PDB file of C-alpha atoms in Angstrom:
ATOM      1  CA  ASP A1207      -1.049 -28.377  22.555  1.00 89.00           C
ATOM      2  CA  GLU A1208       0.794 -25.811  20.472  1.00 87.00           C
ATOM      3  CA  LEU A1209      -0.251 -27.399  17.181  1.00 90.00           C
ATOM      4  CA  LEU A1210      -3.851 -27.746  18.360  1.00 94.00           C
ATOM      5  CA  SER A1211      -3.963 -24.051  19.252  1.00 92.00           C
ATOM      6  CA  MET A1212      -2.592 -23.098  15.818  1.00 92.00           C
ATOM      7  CA  ALA A1213      -4.948 -25.471  13.990  1.00 93.00           C
ATOM      8  CA  MET A1214      -7.985 -24.044  15.773  1.00 93.00           C
ATOM      9  CA  GLY A1215      -6.799 -20.519  15.006  1.00 92.00           C
ATOM     10  CA  VAL A1216      -6.463 -21.382  11.312  1.00 91.00           C
ATOM     11  CA  LEU A1217      -9.879 -23.026  11.304  1.00 91.00           C
ATOM     12  CA  HIS A1218     -11.511 -19.881  12.669  1.00 91.00           C
ATOM     13  CA  LEU A1219      -9.976 -17.848   9.836  1.00 91.00           C
ATOM     14  CA  TYR A1220     -12.181 -19.611   7.294  1.00 86.00           C
ATOM     15  CA  ASP A1221     -15.235 -18.126   9.007  1.00 86.00           C
ATOM     16  CA  ARG A1222     -13.740 -14.619   8.959  1.00 88.00           C
ATOM     17  CA  PRO A1223     -10.745 -14.288   6.606  1.00 89.00           C
ATOM     18  CA  ARG A1224      -8.182 -11.779   7.852  1.00 91.00           C
ATOM     19  CA  VAL A1225      -4.451 -11.387   8.379  1.00 93.00           C
ATOM     20  CA  ARG A1226      -3.089 -13.767  11.045  1.00 94.00           C
ATOM     21  CA  LEU A1227       0.366 -14.898  12.088  1.00 96.00           C
ATOM     22  CA  PHE A1228       1.328 -18.110  13.870  1.00 96.00           C
ATOM     23  CA  ALA A1229       4.919 -18.395  15.105  1.00 95.00           C
ATOM     24  CA  ARG A1230       6.865 -21.346  16.499  1.00 93.00           C
ATOM     25  CA  ARG A1231      10.469 -21.406  17.715  1.00 92.00           C
ATOM     26  CA  ASP A1232      12.961 -24.083  16.866  1.00 91.00           C
ATOM     27  CA  PRO A1233      13.743 -26.053  20.101  1.00 91.00           C
ATOM     28  CA  PHE A1234      17.409 -25.049  19.688  1.00 92.00           C
ATOM     29  CA  ASP A1235      16.470 -21.384  19.061  1.00 92.00           C
ATOM     30  CA  ARG A1236      18.145 -21.332  15.636  1.00 94.00           C
ATOM     31  CA  PHE A1237      15.136 -20.263  13.579  1.00 95.00           C
ATOM     32  CA  ILE A1238      11.553 -19.049  13.845  1.00 95.00           C
ATOM     33  CA  SER A1239       8.818 -20.660  11.758  1.00 96.00           C
ATOM     34  CA  VAL A1240       5.997 -18.244  10.909  1.00 96.00           C
ATOM     35  CA  LEU A1241       2.762 -19.037   9.082  1.00 96.00           C
ATOM     36  CA  MET A1242       1.135 -15.957   7.578  1.00 96.00           C
ATOM     37  CA  PHE A1243      -2.457 -16.053   6.359  1.00 95.00           C
ATOM     38  CA  VAL A1244      -3.797 -13.232   4.175  1.00 93.00           C
ATOM     39  CA  PRO A1245      -7.164 -12.897   2.387  1.00 91.00           C
ATOM     40  CA  ARG A1246      -6.449 -14.153  -1.120  1.00 88.00           C
ATOM     41  CA  GLU A1247      -7.697 -11.043  -2.920  1.00 85.00           C
ATOM     42  CA  ARG A1248      -5.183  -8.932  -0.969  1.00 85.00           C
ATOM     43  CA  TYR A1249      -2.160 -11.144  -1.538  1.00 87.00           C
ATOM     44  CA  ASP A1250       0.562 -10.534  -4.105  1.00 84.00           C
ATOM     45  CA  SER A1251       4.324 -10.830  -4.253  1.00 84.00           C
ATOM     46  CA  GLY A1252       4.695  -7.292  -2.914  1.00 85.00           C
ATOM     47  CA  VAL A1253       2.751  -8.182   0.226  1.00 90.00           C
ATOM     48  CA  ARG A1254       4.885 -11.292   0.690  1.00 92.00           C
ATOM     49  CA  GLU A1255       8.098  -9.298   0.381  1.00 92.00           C
ATOM     50  CA  ARG A1256       7.013  -6.454   2.660  1.00 92.00           C
ATOM     51  CA  ALA A1257       5.689  -8.854   5.286  1.00 94.00           C
ATOM     52  CA  GLY A1258       8.991 -10.780   5.201  1.00 95.00           C
ATOM     53  CA  LYS A1259      10.920  -7.581   5.902  1.00 94.00           C
ATOM     54  CA  ILE A1260       8.590  -6.712   8.794  1.00 95.00           C
ATOM     55  CA  LEU A1261       9.022 -10.173  10.323  1.00 96.00           C
ATOM     56  CA  ALA A1262      12.793 -10.227   9.862  1.00 95.00           C
ATOM     57  CA  GLN A1263      13.154  -6.829  11.507  1.00 95.00           C
ATOM     58  CA  ALA A1264      10.842  -7.716  14.392  1.00 95.00           C
ATOM     59  CA  PHE A1265      12.619 -10.995  15.175  1.00 95.00           C
ATOM     60  CA  GLU A1266      16.048  -9.436  14.463  1.00 95.00           C
ATOM     61  CA  GLY A1267      16.826 -12.169  11.949  1.00 94.00           C
ATOM     62  CA  ARG A1268      16.669 -12.839   8.233  1.00 95.00           C
ATOM     63  CA  VAL A1269      14.287 -14.576   5.860  1.00 96.00           C
ATOM     64  CA  SER A1270      16.051 -17.854   5.092  1.00 95.00           C
ATOM     65  CA  ALA A1271      13.182 -19.291   3.036  1.00 95.00           C
ATOM     66  CA  TYR A1272       9.529 -18.755   2.230  1.00 96.00           C
ATOM     67  CA  TYR A1273       6.908 -21.105   0.820  1.00 96.00           C
ATOM     68  CA  PRO A1274       3.689 -19.593  -0.595  1.00 94.00           C
ATOM     69  CA  SER A1275       0.642 -21.849  -0.814  1.00 92.00           C
ATOM     70  CA  PHE A1276      -2.687 -21.305  -2.581  1.00 88.00           C
ATOM     71  CA  SER A1277      -5.877 -23.319  -2.822  1.00 84.00           C
ATOM     72  CA  ASP A1278      -9.583 -22.769  -3.432  1.00 83.00           C
ATOM     73  CA  ALA A1279      -9.846 -21.415   0.118  1.00 83.00           C
ATOM     74  CA  PRO A1280     -10.348 -17.653   0.614  1.00 89.00           C
ATOM     75  CA  LEU A1281      -6.883 -17.409   2.197  1.00 92.00           C
ATOM     76  CA  ALA A1282      -3.339 -17.362   0.883  1.00 93.00           C
ATOM     77  CA  ARG A1283      -0.658 -18.833   3.143  1.00 94.00           C
ATOM     78  CA  VAL A1284       3.056 -18.154   3.293  1.00 96.00           C
ATOM     79  CA  HIS A1285       5.413 -20.173   5.461  1.00 96.00           C
ATOM     80  CA  TYR A1286       8.465 -18.100   6.445  1.00 97.00           C
ATOM     81  CA  VAL A1287      11.608 -19.556   7.965  1.00 97.00           C
ATOM     82  CA  LEU A1288      13.508 -16.811   9.798  1.00 96.00           C
ATOM     83  CA  GLY A1289      17.121 -17.505  10.691  1.00 95.00           C
ATOM     84  CA  VAL A1290      18.122 -15.987  14.054  1.00 94.00           C
ATOM     85  CA  THR A1291      21.057 -16.003  16.454  1.00 93.00           C
ATOM     86  CA  PRO A1292      20.276 -18.263  19.438  1.00 92.00           C
ATOM     87  CA  GLY A1293      19.465 -16.179  22.486  1.00 89.00           C
ATOM     88  CA  LYS A1294      20.006 -12.908  20.601  1.00 90.00           C
ATOM     89  CA  HIS A1295      16.833 -12.157  18.699  1.00 92.00           C
ATOM     90  CA  GLY A1296      13.591 -10.283  19.145  1.00 91.00           C
ATOM     91  CA  ASP A1297      10.444 -11.570  20.812  1.00 91.00           C
ATOM     92  CA  PRO A1298       7.787  -9.310  19.271  1.00 93.00           C
ATOM     93  CA  ASP A1299       4.105  -9.126  20.080  1.00 92.00           C
ATOM     94  CA  LEU A1300       2.303 -11.086  17.345  1.00 91.00           C
ATOM     95  CA  ALA A1301      -0.809  -8.907  17.557  1.00 92.00           C
ATOM     96  CA  ALA A1302       1.271  -5.812  16.781  1.00 93.00           C
ATOM     97  CA  LEU A1303       2.985  -7.652  13.917  1.00 93.00           C
ATOM     98  CA  GLU A1304      -0.378  -8.710  12.516  1.00 93.00           C
ATOM     99  CA  ALA A1305      -1.505  -5.078  12.536  1.00 93.00           C
ATOM    100  CA  ALA A1306       1.665  -4.033  10.685  1.00 93.00           C
ATOM    101  CA  VAL A1307       1.260  -6.781   8.083  1.00 92.00           C
ATOM    102  CA  ALA A1308      -2.453  -6.007   7.688  1.00 90.00           C
ATOM    103  CA  GLU A1309      -1.561  -2.380   6.989  1.00 88.00           C
ATOM    104  CA  THR A1310       0.939  -3.343   4.294  1.00 87.00           C
ATOM    105  CA  ALA A1311      -1.648  -5.704   2.769  1.00 86.00           C
ATOM    106  CA  ARG A1312      -4.222  -2.950   2.312  1.00 86.00           C
ATOM    107  CA  THR A1313      -4.857  -2.162  -1.328  1.00 85.00           C
ATOM    108  CA  TRP A1314      -4.845   1.316  -2.845  1.00 86.00           C
ATOM    109  CA  ASP A1315      -8.635   1.104  -3.104  1.00 87.00           C
ATOM    110  CA  ASP A1316      -8.831   0.301   0.629  1.00 86.00           C
ATOM    111  CA  ARG A1317      -6.785   3.375   1.480  1.00 87.00           C
ATOM    112  CA  PHE A1318      -8.781   5.561  -0.890  1.00 89.00           C
ATOM    113  CA  GLU A1319     -12.090   4.425   0.592  1.00 88.00           C
ATOM    114  CA  ALA A1320     -10.790   5.056   4.122  1.00 87.00           C
ATOM    115  CA  ALA A1321      -9.578   8.534   3.140  1.00 88.00           C
ATOM    116  CA  VAL A1322     -12.946   9.388   1.580  1.00 89.00           C
ATOM    117  CA  ARG A1323     -14.803   8.190   4.672  1.00 86.00           C
ATOM    118  CA  ASP A1324     -12.480  10.084   7.001  1.00 85.00           C
ATOM    119  CA  GLY A1325     -12.466  13.341   5.105  1.00 74.00           C
ATOM    120  CA  GLY A1326     -15.746  13.473   3.196  1.00 64.00           C
ATOM    121  CA  ALA A1327     -19.162  14.715   4.171  1.00 62.00           C
ATOM    122  CA  PRO A1328     -21.304  11.773   5.395  1.00 65.00           C
ATOM    123  CA  GLY A1329     -23.930  12.319   2.720  1.00 69.00           C
ATOM    124  CA  ARG A1330     -21.371  12.342  -0.121  1.00 80.00           C
ATOM    125  CA  VAL A1331     -19.211   9.344   0.773  1.00 85.00           C
ATOM    126  CA  ALA A1332     -21.203   6.810  -1.244  1.00 84.00           C
ATOM    127  CA  GLN A1333     -21.524   9.243  -4.153  1.00 85.00           C
ATOM    128  CA  THR A1334     -17.779   9.966  -4.203  1.00 86.00           C
ATOM    129  CA  LEU A1335     -16.829   6.285  -4.037  1.00 87.00           C
ATOM    130  CA  ALA A1336     -19.296   5.318  -6.760  1.00 86.00           C
ATOM    131  CA  ARG A1337     -17.931   7.997  -9.080  1.00 87.00           C
ATOM    132  CA  TRP A1338     -14.198   7.818  -8.437  1.00 89.00           C
ATOM    133  CA  GLN A1339     -13.256   4.408  -6.976  1.00 83.00           C
ATOM    134  CA  GLY A1340     -12.087   2.942 -10.286  1.00 84.00           C
ATOM    135  CA  ALA A1341     -10.992   6.186 -11.936  1.00 89.00           C
ATOM    136  CA  PHE A1342      -7.280   6.128 -11.085  1.00 91.00           C
ATOM    137  CA  PRO A1343      -4.964   4.275 -13.498  1.00 90.00           C
ATOM    138  CA  PRO A1344      -2.162   2.000 -12.213  1.00 87.00           C
ATOM    139  CA  GLY A1345       0.563   4.563 -12.969  1.00 88.00           C
ATOM    140  CA  TYR A1346      -1.183   7.146 -10.807  1.00 90.00           C
ATOM    141  CA  ARG A1347      -1.540   4.673  -7.931  1.00 88.00           C
ATOM    142  CA  ASP A1348       2.175   3.884  -8.113  1.00 84.00           C
ATOM    143  CA  GLN A1349       3.083   7.549  -7.642  1.00 87.00           C
ATOM    144  CA  TYR A1350       0.393   8.969  -5.395  1.00 88.00           C
ATOM    145  CA  GLY A1351      -1.442   7.926  -2.267  1.00 87.00           C
ATOM    146  CA  ALA A1352      -5.070   8.366  -1.289  1.00 89.00           C
ATOM    147  CA  ALA A1353      -4.539  11.805   0.299  1.00 88.00           C
ATOM    148  CA  GLU A1354      -3.111  13.194  -2.936  1.00 90.00           C
ATOM    149  CA  ALA A1355      -5.996  11.646  -4.867  1.00 92.00           C
ATOM    150  CA  LEU A1356      -8.463  13.563  -2.682  1.00 91.00           C
ATOM    151  CA  ALA A1357      -6.521  16.784  -3.290  1.00 91.00           C
ATOM    152  CA  ASP A1358      -6.753  16.189  -7.045  1.00 93.00           C
ATOM    153  CA  LEU A1359     -10.461  15.412  -6.876  1.00 90.00           C
ATOM    154  CA  ALA A1360     -11.118  18.652  -5.001  1.00 88.00           C
ATOM    155  CA  VAL A1361      -9.738  20.544  -8.011  1.00 91.00           C
ATOM    156  CA  VAL A1362     -11.358  18.337 -10.648  1.00 90.00           C
ATOM    157  CA  ASP A1363     -14.801  18.608  -9.048  1.00 86.00           C
ATOM    158  CA  GLU A1364     -14.587  22.421  -9.184  1.00 88.00           C
ATOM    159  CA  LEU A1365     -13.228  22.544 -12.730  1.00 87.00           C
ATOM    160  CA  ALA A1366     -15.864  23.803 -15.149  1.00 83.00           C
ATOM    161  CA  ALA A1367     -16.138  22.181 -18.565  1.00 79.00           C
ATOM    162  CA  ASP A1368     -15.379  25.500 -20.279  1.00 83.00           C
ATOM    163  CA  GLU A1369     -12.534  26.421 -17.926  1.00 85.00           C
ATOM    164  CA  PRO A1370      -9.249  26.264 -19.897  1.00 87.00           C
ATOM    165  CA  VAL A1371      -6.870  25.177 -17.131  1.00 89.00           C
ATOM    166  CA  ARG A1372      -6.104  25.094 -13.405  1.00 92.00           C
ATOM    167  CA  ILE A1373      -2.750  24.818 -11.658  1.00 91.00           C
ATOM    168  CA  ARG A1374      -1.863  23.423  -8.231  1.00 92.00           C
ATOM    169  CA  ALA A1375       1.675  23.791  -6.877  1.00 90.00           C
ATOM    170  CA  PHE A1376       3.053  21.585  -4.102  1.00 89.00           C
ATOM    171  CA  ARG A1377       6.128  19.915  -2.620  1.00 88.00           C
ATOM    172  CA  LEU A1378       6.521  16.438  -1.209  1.00 84.00           C
ATOM    173  CA  VAL A1379       7.897  15.956   2.288  1.00 85.00           C
ATOM    174  CA  ASP A1380      11.308  14.790   1.041  1.00 87.00           C
ATOM    175  CA  ASP A1381      11.703  17.484  -1.625  1.00 89.00           C
ATOM    176  CA  ASP A1382      14.534  19.977  -1.268  1.00 90.00           C
ATOM    177  CA  LYS A1383      14.118  23.742  -1.613  1.00 88.00           C
ATOM    178  CA  LEU A1384      15.063  23.670  -5.286  1.00 88.00           C
ATOM    179  CA  THR A1385      12.392  21.121  -6.234  1.00 88.00           C
ATOM    180  CA  PHE A1386       9.039  22.466  -7.341  1.00 85.00           C
ATOM    181  CA  ARG A1387       6.082  20.409  -8.493  1.00 90.00           C
ATOM    182  CA  PHE A1388       2.857  21.454 -10.081  1.00 90.00           C
ATOM    183  CA  LYS A1389      -0.159  19.788 -11.588  1.00 93.00           C
ATOM    184  CA  LEU A1390      -1.959  21.159 -14.588  1.00 93.00           C
ATOM    185  CA  TYR A1391      -5.644  20.232 -14.799  1.00 93.00           C
ATOM    186  CA  ARG A1392      -7.321  20.568 -18.163  1.00 90.00           C
ATOM    187  CA  PRO A1393     -10.684  19.287 -19.458  1.00 88.00           C
ATOM    188  CA  GLY A1394     -10.457  17.011 -22.466  1.00 83.00           C
ATOM    189  CA  ALA A1395      -7.026  16.284 -23.943  1.00 82.00           C
ATOM    190  CA  ALA A1396      -3.749  16.824 -22.121  1.00 84.00           C
ATOM    191  CA  ALA A1397      -1.940  20.119 -22.606  1.00 85.00           C
ATOM    192  CA  PRO A1398       0.751  19.812 -25.321  1.00 86.00           C
ATOM    193  CA  LEU A1399       4.257  19.927 -23.879  1.00 85.00           C
ATOM    194  CA  ALA A1400       5.254  22.280 -26.679  1.00 88.00           C
ATOM    195  CA  ASP A1401       2.913  24.864 -25.151  1.00 89.00           C
ATOM    196  CA  VAL A1402       3.931  24.305 -21.527  1.00 89.00           C
ATOM    197  CA  LEU A1403       7.734  24.040 -21.648  1.00 90.00           C
ATOM    198  CA  PRO A1404       8.458  27.525 -23.090  1.00 92.00           C
ATOM    199  CA  ILE A1405       6.401  29.076 -20.275  1.00 91.00           C
ATOM    200  CA  LEU A1406       8.363  27.156 -17.656  1.00 89.00           C
ATOM    201  CA  GLU A1407      11.678  28.145 -19.217  1.00 92.00           C
ATOM    202  CA  HIS A1408      10.597  31.791 -19.284  1.00 94.00           C
ATOM    203  CA  MET A1409       9.973  31.519 -15.516  1.00 91.00           C
ATOM    204  CA  GLY A1410      13.505  30.206 -14.985  1.00 90.00           C
ATOM    205  CA  LEU A1411      12.349  26.640 -14.392  1.00 89.00           C
ATOM    206  CA  LYS A1412      13.695  23.448 -15.927  1.00 88.00           C
ATOM    207  CA  ALA A1413      11.305  20.526 -16.396  1.00 87.00           C
ATOM    208  CA  LEU A1414      12.829  17.231 -15.254  1.00 86.00           C
ATOM    209  CA  ILE A1415       9.868  14.834 -15.210  1.00 86.00           C
ATOM    210  CA  GLU A1416       6.419  14.930 -16.786  1.00 88.00           C
ATOM    211  CA  ASP A1417       3.593  12.467 -16.267  1.00 89.00           C
ATOM    212  CA  GLY A1418       0.051  12.653 -17.537  1.00 88.00           C
ATOM    213  CA  PHE A1419      -3.015  10.862 -16.214  1.00 91.00           C
ATOM    214  CA  LYS A1420      -6.485  10.729 -17.632  1.00 87.00           C
TER     215      LYS A1420
END
């Protein structure tokens, strides 16, 4: 009965691919076997690793092994074996775990589109997505989330072609009081560091990190 229920659940995923988890306990309560299905275009090794950590924490165990599997189907599958202490492990709600895994499987583009839809004017959502969806390079995506991208776009959209430069100062949540960040927006080529650094030093600031994005 348990296998039939899982098989039918997997079968339904092919009609509507999405994140699903199927868990089965070892009869001696020594390990938990979890099958994770993720839409193939959303799967990568990062998703596998993050999902494993979520599962291990929820079941209060450890990832003893994992077995990814791919085919021509629209789904990627990972079989996790979670080692647990008999009688002393978690019994999480699978629906809540699926939601957590689905969140970690969202791509940067997914989050950007959601942020645009949540914060943009209804008439400009399609226009904004069409113009900016593919504009952010991988290095930018590694450092900044969708909310920061919207903050940058608000400045870029107002920046006139003949305007020499704009500055936006900010701090991240984890920054201490001695950490100061700013972004310099400039049409065309990036501002030469040789021009920027002397100004910072004159203000009593010391530049530690510099990144540029087109």
